[in-house]
């Protein structure tokens, strides 16, 4: 499919423009169908974007927000994406949004997959907005190339929306949307800063095989790269 590159001079300019893009899509979805869905990723990159979105004056009560993935840690743990979203996105005006957590009360993430599937059952796919991040290893969401679960996570025939992942190059068990679930999105954004990550994306585009999970998304969807140095 296609990579649409949107380069910005600074992360601040990226944040402002990206927030505007997202809010426009959400607002259109609310007007068109009375609701909107936003899937966000965790990590460090999205925090300024979350702060910008949280201040926006749209009808957040019509928006459902969930995570592309989470670390299998208590939601009080600083590594938790659930905590990140609750502290930086579900505040101010965006506090009125509905949030679907991935973190259920199971010791092992694998035991929580049915609960995650059930929690998402009432959401009509495709998602309106999906925001992906990426690691230097080309992982996206928690589809890690190092994990034993990567083939299952990238299986386009999977009927599952979630998969429990045990990366070997990153801490914590993870819960992640599967590739087919990620691709069930009307607008897919890849939110990156720094030249090295951009180079990973450009190399993945040129690669002949899917050696990096991000390529599985790039090959099958129109991805809007939102990038700043
Ligand atoms: O749980 C996570 O860590 C994310 O969902 C993951 O996919 C993230 O987007 C990348 O690892 C980039 O993270 P940074 O923005 O911190 O570089």
PDB file of C-alpha atoms and ligand atoms in Angstrom:
ATOM      1  CA  UNK A   1       0.000   0.000   0.000  1.00  0.00           C
ATOM      2  CA  UNK A   2       1.330   3.526   0.612  1.00  0.00           C
ATOM      3  CA  UNK A   3       3.361   5.579   3.018  1.00  0.00           C
ATOM      4  CA  UNK A   4       2.289   9.217   3.130  1.00  0.00           C
ATOM      5  CA  UNK A   5       5.095  11.134   4.758  1.00  0.00           C
ATOM      6  CA  UNK A   6       4.334  14.294   6.754  1.00  0.00           C
ATOM      7  CA  UNK A   7       7.607  15.843   7.942  1.00  0.00           C
ATOM      8  CA  UNK A   8       7.653  18.683  10.447  1.00  0.00           C
ATOM      9  CA  UNK A   9      10.531  20.941  11.468  1.00  0.00           C
ATOM     10  CA  UNK A  10      10.106  20.360  15.202  1.00  0.00           C
ATOM     11  CA  UNK A  11       8.266  17.953  17.516  1.00  0.00           C
ATOM     12  CA  UNK A  12       6.118  20.894  18.662  1.00  0.00           C
ATOM     13  CA  UNK A  13       4.969  21.620  15.121  1.00  0.00           C
ATOM     14  CA  UNK A  14       4.335  17.903  14.653  1.00  0.00           C
ATOM     15  CA  UNK A  15       2.227  17.776  17.815  1.00  0.00           C
ATOM     16  CA  UNK A  16       0.069  20.746  16.804  1.00  0.00           C
ATOM     17  CA  UNK A  17      -0.555  19.549  13.253  1.00  0.00           C
ATOM     18  CA  UNK A  18      -1.075  15.914  14.285  1.00  0.00           C
ATOM     19  CA  UNK A  19      -3.594  16.849  16.971  1.00  0.00           C
ATOM     20  CA  UNK A  20      -5.501  18.890  14.393  1.00  0.00           C
ATOM     21  CA  UNK A  21      -5.597  15.933  11.976  1.00  0.00           C
ATOM     22  CA  UNK A  22      -6.861  13.550  14.658  1.00  0.00           C
ATOM     23  CA  UNK A  23      -9.472  15.936  16.003  1.00  0.00           C
ATOM     24  CA  UNK A  24     -10.791  16.606  12.503  1.00  0.00           C
ATOM     25  CA  UNK A  25     -11.270  12.883  11.898  1.00  0.00           C
ATOM     26  CA  UNK A  26     -12.912  12.319  15.290  1.00  0.00           C
ATOM     27  CA  UNK A  27     -15.227  15.300  14.843  1.00  0.00           C
ATOM     28  CA  UNK A  28     -16.244  14.093  11.361  1.00  0.00           C
ATOM     29  CA  UNK A  29     -16.963  10.611  12.715  1.00  0.00           C
ATOM     30  CA  UNK A  30     -19.089  12.048  15.520  1.00  0.00           C
ATOM     31  CA  UNK A  31     -21.109  14.109  13.044  1.00  0.00           C
ATOM     32  CA  UNK A  32     -21.365  11.225  10.565  1.00  0.00           C
ATOM     33  CA  UNK A  33     -22.195   8.313  12.897  1.00  0.00           C
ATOM     34  CA  UNK A  34     -22.588   9.752  16.363  1.00  0.00           C
ATOM     35  CA  UNK A  35     -19.411   8.243  17.770  1.00  0.00           C
ATOM     36  CA  UNK A  36     -15.681   7.897  17.170  1.00  0.00           C
ATOM     37  CA  UNK A  37     -12.941   5.474  18.150  1.00  0.00           C
ATOM     38  CA  UNK A  38      -9.312   6.327  18.821  1.00  0.00           C
ATOM     39  CA  UNK A  39      -6.596   3.719  19.366  1.00  0.00           C
ATOM     40  CA  UNK A  40      -3.380   5.088  20.829  1.00  0.00           C
ATOM     41  CA  UNK A  41       0.036   3.635  21.540  1.00  0.00           C
ATOM     42  CA  UNK A  42       2.151   4.121  24.621  1.00  0.00           C
ATOM     43  CA  UNK A  43       5.802   4.891  25.157  1.00  0.00           C
ATOM     44  CA  UNK A  44       7.423   8.335  25.344  1.00  0.00           C
ATOM     45  CA  UNK A  45       6.583   9.823  21.951  1.00  0.00           C
ATOM     46  CA  UNK A  46       2.833  10.392  22.320  1.00  0.00           C
ATOM     47  CA  UNK A  47       2.845  12.267  25.661  1.00  0.00           C
ATOM     48  CA  UNK A  48       2.880  15.831  24.186  1.00  0.00           C
ATOM     49  CA  UNK A  49       0.214  14.796  21.682  1.00  0.00           C
ATOM     50  CA  UNK A  50      -1.997  13.478  24.480  1.00  0.00           C
ATOM     51  CA  UNK A  51      -1.685  16.788  26.330  1.00  0.00           C
ATOM     52  CA  UNK A  52      -2.722  18.698  23.201  1.00  0.00           C
ATOM     53  CA  UNK A  53      -5.684  16.411  22.509  1.00  0.00           C
ATOM     54  CA  UNK A  54      -6.887  16.582  26.120  1.00  0.00           C
ATOM     55  CA  UNK A  55      -7.472  20.342  25.792  1.00  0.00           C
ATOM     56  CA  UNK A  56      -9.490  20.084  22.582  1.00  0.00           C
ATOM     57  CA  UNK A  57     -13.097  21.164  22.555  1.00  0.00           C
ATOM     58  CA  UNK A  58     -14.835  18.253  20.840  1.00  0.00           C
ATOM     59  CA  UNK A  59     -17.619  16.093  22.259  1.00  0.00           C
ATOM     60  CA  UNK A  60     -15.328  13.607  23.969  1.00  0.00           C
ATOM     61  CA  UNK A  61     -18.379  11.876  25.481  1.00  0.00           C
ATOM     62  CA  UNK A  62     -18.916  10.420  21.996  1.00  0.00           C
ATOM     63  CA  UNK A  63     -15.325   9.130  21.747  1.00  0.00           C
ATOM     64  CA  UNK A  64     -14.064   5.710  22.836  1.00  0.00           C
ATOM     65  CA  UNK A  65     -10.333   5.464  23.411  1.00  0.00           C
ATOM     66  CA  UNK A  66      -8.307   2.283  23.769  1.00  0.00           C
ATOM     67  CA  UNK A  67      -4.683   1.152  23.533  1.00  0.00           C
ATOM     68  CA  UNK A  68      -2.917  -0.694  20.748  1.00  0.00           C
ATOM     69  CA  UNK A  69      -0.962  -2.473  23.441  1.00  0.00           C
ATOM     70  CA  UNK A  70       0.057  -2.380  27.060  1.00  0.00           C
ATOM     71  CA  UNK A  71       2.700  -3.724  29.336  1.00  0.00           C
ATOM     72  CA  UNK A  72       1.415  -6.376  31.738  1.00  0.00           C
ATOM     73  CA  UNK A  73       2.108  -4.378  34.880  1.00  0.00           C
ATOM     74  CA  UNK A  74      -0.193  -2.818  37.495  1.00  0.00           C
ATOM     75  CA  UNK A  75      -1.931   0.310  36.200  1.00  0.00           C
ATOM     76  CA  UNK A  76      -0.140   2.154  38.985  1.00  0.00           C
ATOM     77  CA  UNK A  77       3.247   1.220  37.511  1.00  0.00           C
ATOM     78  CA  UNK A  78       5.074   3.969  35.562  1.00  0.00           C
ATOM     79  CA  UNK A  79       5.609   1.441  32.752  1.00  0.00           C
ATOM     80  CA  UNK A  80       1.832   1.134  32.274  1.00  0.00           C
ATOM     81  CA  UNK A  81       0.374   2.636  29.093  1.00  0.00           C
ATOM     82  CA  UNK A  82      -2.983   2.593  30.885  1.00  0.00           C
ATOM     83  CA  UNK A  83      -1.453   4.935  33.483  1.00  0.00           C
ATOM     84  CA  UNK A  84       0.061   7.105  30.730  1.00  0.00           C
ATOM     85  CA  UNK A  85      -3.319   7.519  29.036  1.00  0.00           C
ATOM     86  CA  UNK A  86      -5.223   8.146  32.239  1.00  0.00           C
ATOM     87  CA  UNK A  87      -2.702  10.786  33.386  1.00  0.00           C
ATOM     88  CA  UNK A  88      -2.105  12.595  30.089  1.00  0.00           C
ATOM     89  CA  UNK A  89      -5.035  11.982  27.748  1.00  0.00           C
ATOM     90  CA  UNK A  90      -8.120  11.241  29.858  1.00  0.00           C
ATOM     91  CA  UNK A  91      -7.867  14.606  31.575  1.00  0.00           C
ATOM     92  CA  UNK A  92      -9.331  18.100  31.052  1.00  0.00           C
ATOM     93  CA  UNK A  93     -11.922  18.019  28.261  1.00  0.00           C
ATOM     94  CA  UNK A  94     -10.948  14.509  27.142  1.00  0.00           C
ATOM     95  CA  UNK A  95     -11.800  13.136  30.597  1.00  0.00           C
ATOM     96  CA  UNK A  96     -15.332  12.680  29.221  1.00  0.00           C
ATOM     97  CA  UNK A  97     -14.154  10.010  26.775  1.00  0.00           C
ATOM     98  CA  UNK A  98     -14.809   6.313  27.339  1.00  0.00           C
ATOM     99  CA  UNK A  99     -11.633   4.280  27.887  1.00  0.00           C
ATOM    100  CA  UNK A 100     -11.308   0.562  27.243  1.00  0.00           C
ATOM    101  CA  UNK A 101      -8.392  -0.792  29.241  1.00  0.00           C
ATOM    102  CA  UNK A 102      -6.337  -3.797  28.212  1.00  0.00           C
ATOM    103  CA  UNK A 103      -5.270  -4.515  31.807  1.00  0.00           C
ATOM    104  CA  UNK A 104      -7.476  -7.079  33.488  1.00  0.00           C
ATOM    105  CA  UNK A 105      -6.858  -8.831  36.800  1.00  0.00           C
ATOM    106  CA  UNK A 106      -4.870 -11.849  35.629  1.00  0.00           C
ATOM    107  CA  UNK A 107      -1.274 -12.693  36.506  1.00  0.00           C
ATOM    108  CA  UNK A 108      -0.543 -13.834  32.934  1.00  0.00           C
ATOM    109  CA  UNK A 109      -1.551 -11.729  29.957  1.00  0.00           C
ATOM    110  CA  UNK A 110      -2.510 -14.877  28.043  1.00  0.00           C
ATOM    111  CA  UNK A 111      -5.298 -15.530  30.550  1.00  0.00           C
ATOM    112  CA  UNK A 112      -6.686 -12.028  29.959  1.00  0.00           C
ATOM    113  CA  UNK A 113      -7.178 -12.323  26.176  1.00  0.00           C
ATOM    114  CA  UNK A 114     -10.848 -13.389  26.493  1.00  0.00           C
ATOM    115  CA  UNK A 115     -11.533 -10.422  28.801  1.00  0.00           C
ATOM    116  CA  UNK A 116      -9.886  -8.049  26.300  1.00  0.00           C
ATOM    117  CA  UNK A 117     -11.856  -9.542  23.425  1.00  0.00           C
ATOM    118  CA  UNK A 118     -15.087  -9.151  25.428  1.00  0.00           C
ATOM    119  CA  UNK A 119     -14.304  -5.542  26.374  1.00  0.00           C
ATOM    120  CA  UNK A 120     -13.910  -4.644  22.682  1.00  0.00           C
ATOM    121  CA  UNK A 121     -16.954  -6.618  21.517  1.00  0.00           C
ATOM    122  CA  UNK A 122     -19.293  -3.614  21.534  1.00  0.00           C
ATOM    123  CA  UNK A 123     -16.969  -1.468  19.408  1.00  0.00           C
ATOM    124  CA  UNK A 124     -17.882  -1.326  15.726  1.00  0.00           C
ATOM    125  CA  UNK A 125     -14.795  -1.755  13.567  1.00  0.00           C
ATOM    126  CA  UNK A 126     -12.993  -0.238  11.751  1.00  0.00           C
ATOM    127  CA  UNK A 127     -11.464   2.113  14.287  1.00  0.00           C
ATOM    128  CA  UNK A 128     -11.603   5.733  13.135  1.00  0.00           C
ATOM    129  CA  UNK A 129      -8.037   6.579  14.179  1.00  0.00           C
ATOM    130  CA  UNK A 130      -5.080   4.318  14.978  1.00  0.00           C
ATOM    131  CA  UNK A 131      -1.870   5.892  16.233  1.00  0.00           C
ATOM    132  CA  UNK A 132       1.115   3.574  16.095  1.00  0.00           C
ATOM    133  CA  UNK A 133       4.587   4.095  17.452  1.00  0.00           C
ATOM    134  CA  UNK A 134       7.594   2.008  16.559  1.00  0.00           C
ATOM    135  CA  UNK A 135      10.761   0.820  18.205  1.00  0.00           C
ATOM    136  CA  UNK A 136      14.186   0.787  16.568  1.00  0.00           C
ATOM    137  CA  UNK A 137      13.691  -2.968  16.071  1.00  0.00           C
ATOM    138  CA  UNK A 138      10.648  -2.256  13.946  1.00  0.00           C
ATOM    139  CA  UNK A 139       8.143  -3.443  16.543  1.00  0.00           C
ATOM    140  CA  UNK A 140       4.810  -1.682  16.564  1.00  0.00           C
ATOM    141  CA  UNK A 141       2.111  -1.993  19.172  1.00  0.00           C
ATOM    142  CA  UNK A 142       3.637  -4.939  21.023  1.00  0.00           C
ATOM    143  CA  UNK A 143       4.273  -7.026  17.940  1.00  0.00           C
ATOM    144  CA  UNK A 144       7.939  -7.650  18.709  1.00  0.00           C
ATOM    145  CA  UNK A 145      10.167  -9.392  16.141  1.00  0.00           C
ATOM    146  CA  UNK A 146      12.044 -11.100  18.987  1.00  0.00           C
ATOM    147  CA  UNK A 147       8.962 -12.776  20.435  1.00  0.00           C
ATOM    148  CA  UNK A 148       7.813 -16.348  19.862  1.00  0.00           C
ATOM    149  CA  UNK A 149       4.325 -14.917  19.278  1.00  0.00           C
ATOM    150  CA  UNK A 150       5.247 -12.721  16.298  1.00  0.00           C
ATOM    151  CA  UNK A 151       3.969 -15.101  13.597  1.00  0.00           C
ATOM    152  CA  UNK A 152       0.614 -15.444  15.378  1.00  0.00           C
ATOM    153  CA  UNK A 153       0.453 -11.688  15.921  1.00  0.00           C
ATOM    154  CA  UNK A 154       1.016 -11.015  12.212  1.00  0.00           C
ATOM    155  CA  UNK A 155      -1.373 -13.774  11.058  1.00  0.00           C
ATOM    156  CA  UNK A 156      -3.922 -12.076   8.820  1.00  0.00           C
ATOM    157  CA  UNK A 157      -6.232 -15.074   9.229  1.00  0.00           C
ATOM    158  CA  UNK A 158      -6.308 -14.757  12.996  1.00  0.00           C
ATOM    159  CA  UNK A 159      -9.791 -14.353  14.350  1.00  0.00           C
ATOM    160  CA  UNK A 160      -8.308 -12.823  17.478  1.00  0.00           C
ATOM    161  CA  UNK A 161      -8.082  -9.092  18.087  1.00  0.00           C
ATOM    162  CA  UNK A 162      -5.568  -9.490  20.927  1.00  0.00           C
ATOM    163  CA  UNK A 163      -2.475 -11.521  21.603  1.00  0.00           C
ATOM    164  CA  UNK A 164      -0.331 -11.891  24.699  1.00  0.00           C
ATOM    165  CA  UNK A 165       3.324 -11.358  23.851  1.00  0.00           C
ATOM    166  CA  UNK A 166       6.524 -12.168  25.737  1.00  0.00           C
ATOM    167  CA  UNK A 167       9.268 -10.050  24.145  1.00  0.00           C
ATOM    168  CA  UNK A 168      12.856 -11.107  24.837  1.00  0.00           C
ATOM    169  CA  UNK A 169      14.354  -7.674  24.163  1.00  0.00           C
ATOM    170  CA  UNK A 170      11.943  -5.587  26.231  1.00  0.00           C
ATOM    171  CA  UNK A 171      10.640  -5.943  29.773  1.00  0.00           C
ATOM    172  CA  UNK A 172       7.248  -7.230  30.793  1.00  0.00           C
ATOM    173  CA  UNK A 173       4.667  -9.456  29.213  1.00  0.00           C
ATOM    174  CA  UNK A 174       2.552  -7.446  26.802  1.00  0.00           C
ATOM    175  CA  UNK A 175      -1.018  -7.419  25.543  1.00  0.00           C
ATOM    176  CA  UNK A 176      -1.285  -6.274  21.929  1.00  0.00           C
ATOM    177  CA  UNK A 177      -3.801  -5.835  19.172  1.00  0.00           C
ATOM    178  CA  UNK A 178      -3.061  -8.319  16.413  1.00  0.00           C
ATOM    179  CA  UNK A 179      -2.175  -7.226  12.897  1.00  0.00           C
ATOM    180  CA  UNK A 180      -5.678  -7.821  11.544  1.00  0.00           C
ATOM    181  CA  UNK A 181      -7.116  -5.758  14.390  1.00  0.00           C
ATOM    182  CA  UNK A 182      -4.629  -2.936  13.753  1.00  0.00           C
ATOM    183  CA  UNK A 183      -5.445  -2.971  10.046  1.00  0.00           C
ATOM    184  CA  UNK A 184      -9.154  -2.609  10.885  1.00  0.00           C
ATOM    185  CA  UNK A 185      -8.628   1.159  11.031  1.00  0.00           C
ATOM    186  CA  UNK A 186      -9.816   3.866   8.676  1.00  0.00           C
ATOM    187  CA  UNK A 187      -6.892   6.190   9.380  1.00  0.00           C
ATOM    188  CA  UNK A 188      -3.524   4.768  10.423  1.00  0.00           C
ATOM    189  CA  UNK A 189      -0.822   7.104  11.688  1.00  0.00           C
ATOM    190  CA  UNK A 190       2.777   6.251  12.516  1.00  0.00           C
ATOM    191  CA  UNK A 191       4.065   8.770  15.051  1.00  0.00           C
ATOM    192  CA  UNK A 192       7.847   9.003  15.136  1.00  0.00           C
ATOM    193  CA  UNK A 193      10.628  11.382  16.007  1.00  0.00           C
ATOM    194  CA  UNK A 194      14.300  11.090  15.094  1.00  0.00           C
ATOM    195  CA  UNK A 195      16.101  10.163  11.908  1.00  0.00           C
ATOM    196  CA  UNK A 196      17.017   6.635  12.985  1.00  0.00           C
ATOM    197  CA  UNK A 197      13.399   5.544  13.333  1.00  0.00           C
ATOM    198  CA  UNK A 198      12.533   7.151   9.999  1.00  0.00           C
ATOM    199  CA  UNK A 199      15.382   5.198   8.397  1.00  0.00           C
ATOM    200  CA  UNK A 200      13.965   1.971   9.886  1.00  0.00           C
ATOM    201  CA  UNK A 201      10.654   2.731   8.170  1.00  0.00           C
ATOM    202  CA  UNK A 202      12.252   3.593   4.825  1.00  0.00           C
ATOM    203  CA  UNK A 203      14.408   0.454   4.945  1.00  0.00           C
ATOM    204  CA  UNK A 204      11.363  -1.649   5.815  1.00  0.00           C
ATOM    205  CA  UNK A 205       9.529  -0.252   2.804  1.00  0.00           C
ATOM    206  CA  UNK A 206      12.355  -1.401   0.528  1.00  0.00           C
ATOM    207  CA  UNK A 207      12.829  -4.814   2.151  1.00  0.00           C
ATOM    208  CA  UNK A 208      11.744  -7.918   0.250  1.00  0.00           C
ATOM    209  CA  UNK A 209      10.559  -9.800   3.293  1.00  0.00           C
ATOM    210  CA  UNK A 210       8.734  -8.871   6.468  1.00  0.00           C
ATOM    211  CA  UNK A 211      11.695  -8.885   8.820  1.00  0.00           C
ATOM    212  CA  UNK A 212      10.242  -6.047  10.848  1.00  0.00           C
ATOM    213  CA  UNK A 213       6.635  -6.042  12.071  1.00  0.00           C
ATOM    214  CA  UNK A 214       6.076  -2.441  10.949  1.00  0.00           C
ATOM    215  CA  UNK A 215       6.513  -3.676   7.365  1.00  0.00           C
ATOM    216  CA  UNK A 216       3.460  -5.897   7.785  1.00  0.00           C
ATOM    217  CA  UNK A 217       1.430  -2.717   8.354  1.00  0.00           C
ATOM    218  CA  UNK A 218       3.196  -0.678   5.669  1.00  0.00           C
ATOM    219  CA  UNK A 219       2.588  -3.383   3.057  1.00  0.00           C
ATOM    220  CA  UNK A 220      -1.123  -3.650   3.748  1.00  0.00           C
ATOM    221  CA  UNK A 221      -2.382  -0.185   4.549  1.00  0.00           C
ATOM    222  CA  UNK A 222      -2.019   3.473   3.755  1.00  0.00           C
ATOM    223  CA  UNK A 223       0.080   4.727   6.632  1.00  0.00           C
ATOM    224  CA  UNK A 224       0.428   8.431   7.427  1.00  0.00           C
ATOM    225  CA  UNK A 225       3.913   8.981   8.805  1.00  0.00           C
ATOM    226  CA  UNK A 226       3.900  11.935  11.199  1.00  0.00           C
ATOM    227  CA  UNK A 227       7.581  12.744  11.762  1.00  0.00           C
ATOM    228  CA  UNK A 228       9.889  15.342  13.189  1.00  0.00           C
ATOM    229  CA  UNK A 229      13.669  15.246  13.790  1.00  0.00           C
TER     230      UNK A 229
HETATM  231  O1  LIG B   1       3.989   0.019  24.748  1.00  0.00           O
HETATM  232  C1  LIG B   1       4.773   0.559  23.978  1.00  0.00           C
HETATM  233  O2  LIG B   1       5.971   0.782  24.222  1.00  0.00           O
HETATM  234  C2  LIG B   1       4.260   1.082  22.666  1.00  0.00           C
HETATM  235  O3  LIG B   1       3.026   0.859  22.345  1.00  0.00           O
HETATM  236  C3  LIG B   1       5.289   0.783  21.619  1.00  0.00           C
HETATM  237  O4  LIG B   1       4.862   0.201  20.444  1.00  0.00           O
HETATM  238  C4  LIG B   1       5.883   2.149  21.334  1.00  0.00           C
HETATM  239  O5  LIG B   1       5.031   2.853  20.448  1.00  0.00           O
HETATM  240  C5  LIG B   1       7.264   2.023  20.771  1.00  0.00           C
HETATM  241  O6  LIG B   1       8.018   1.179  21.620  1.00  0.00           O
HETATM  242  C6  LIG B   1       7.930   3.403  20.694  1.00  0.00           C
HETATM  243  O7  LIG B   1       8.046   3.883  22.006  1.00  0.00           O
HETATM  244  P1  LIG B   1       8.730   5.325  22.293  1.00  0.00           P
HETATM  245  O8  LIG B   1       7.745   6.342  21.824  1.00  0.00           O
HETATM  246  O9  LIG B   1       8.930   5.349  23.782  1.00  0.00           O
HETATM  247  O10 LIG B   1      10.021   5.340  21.491  1.00  0.00           O
END
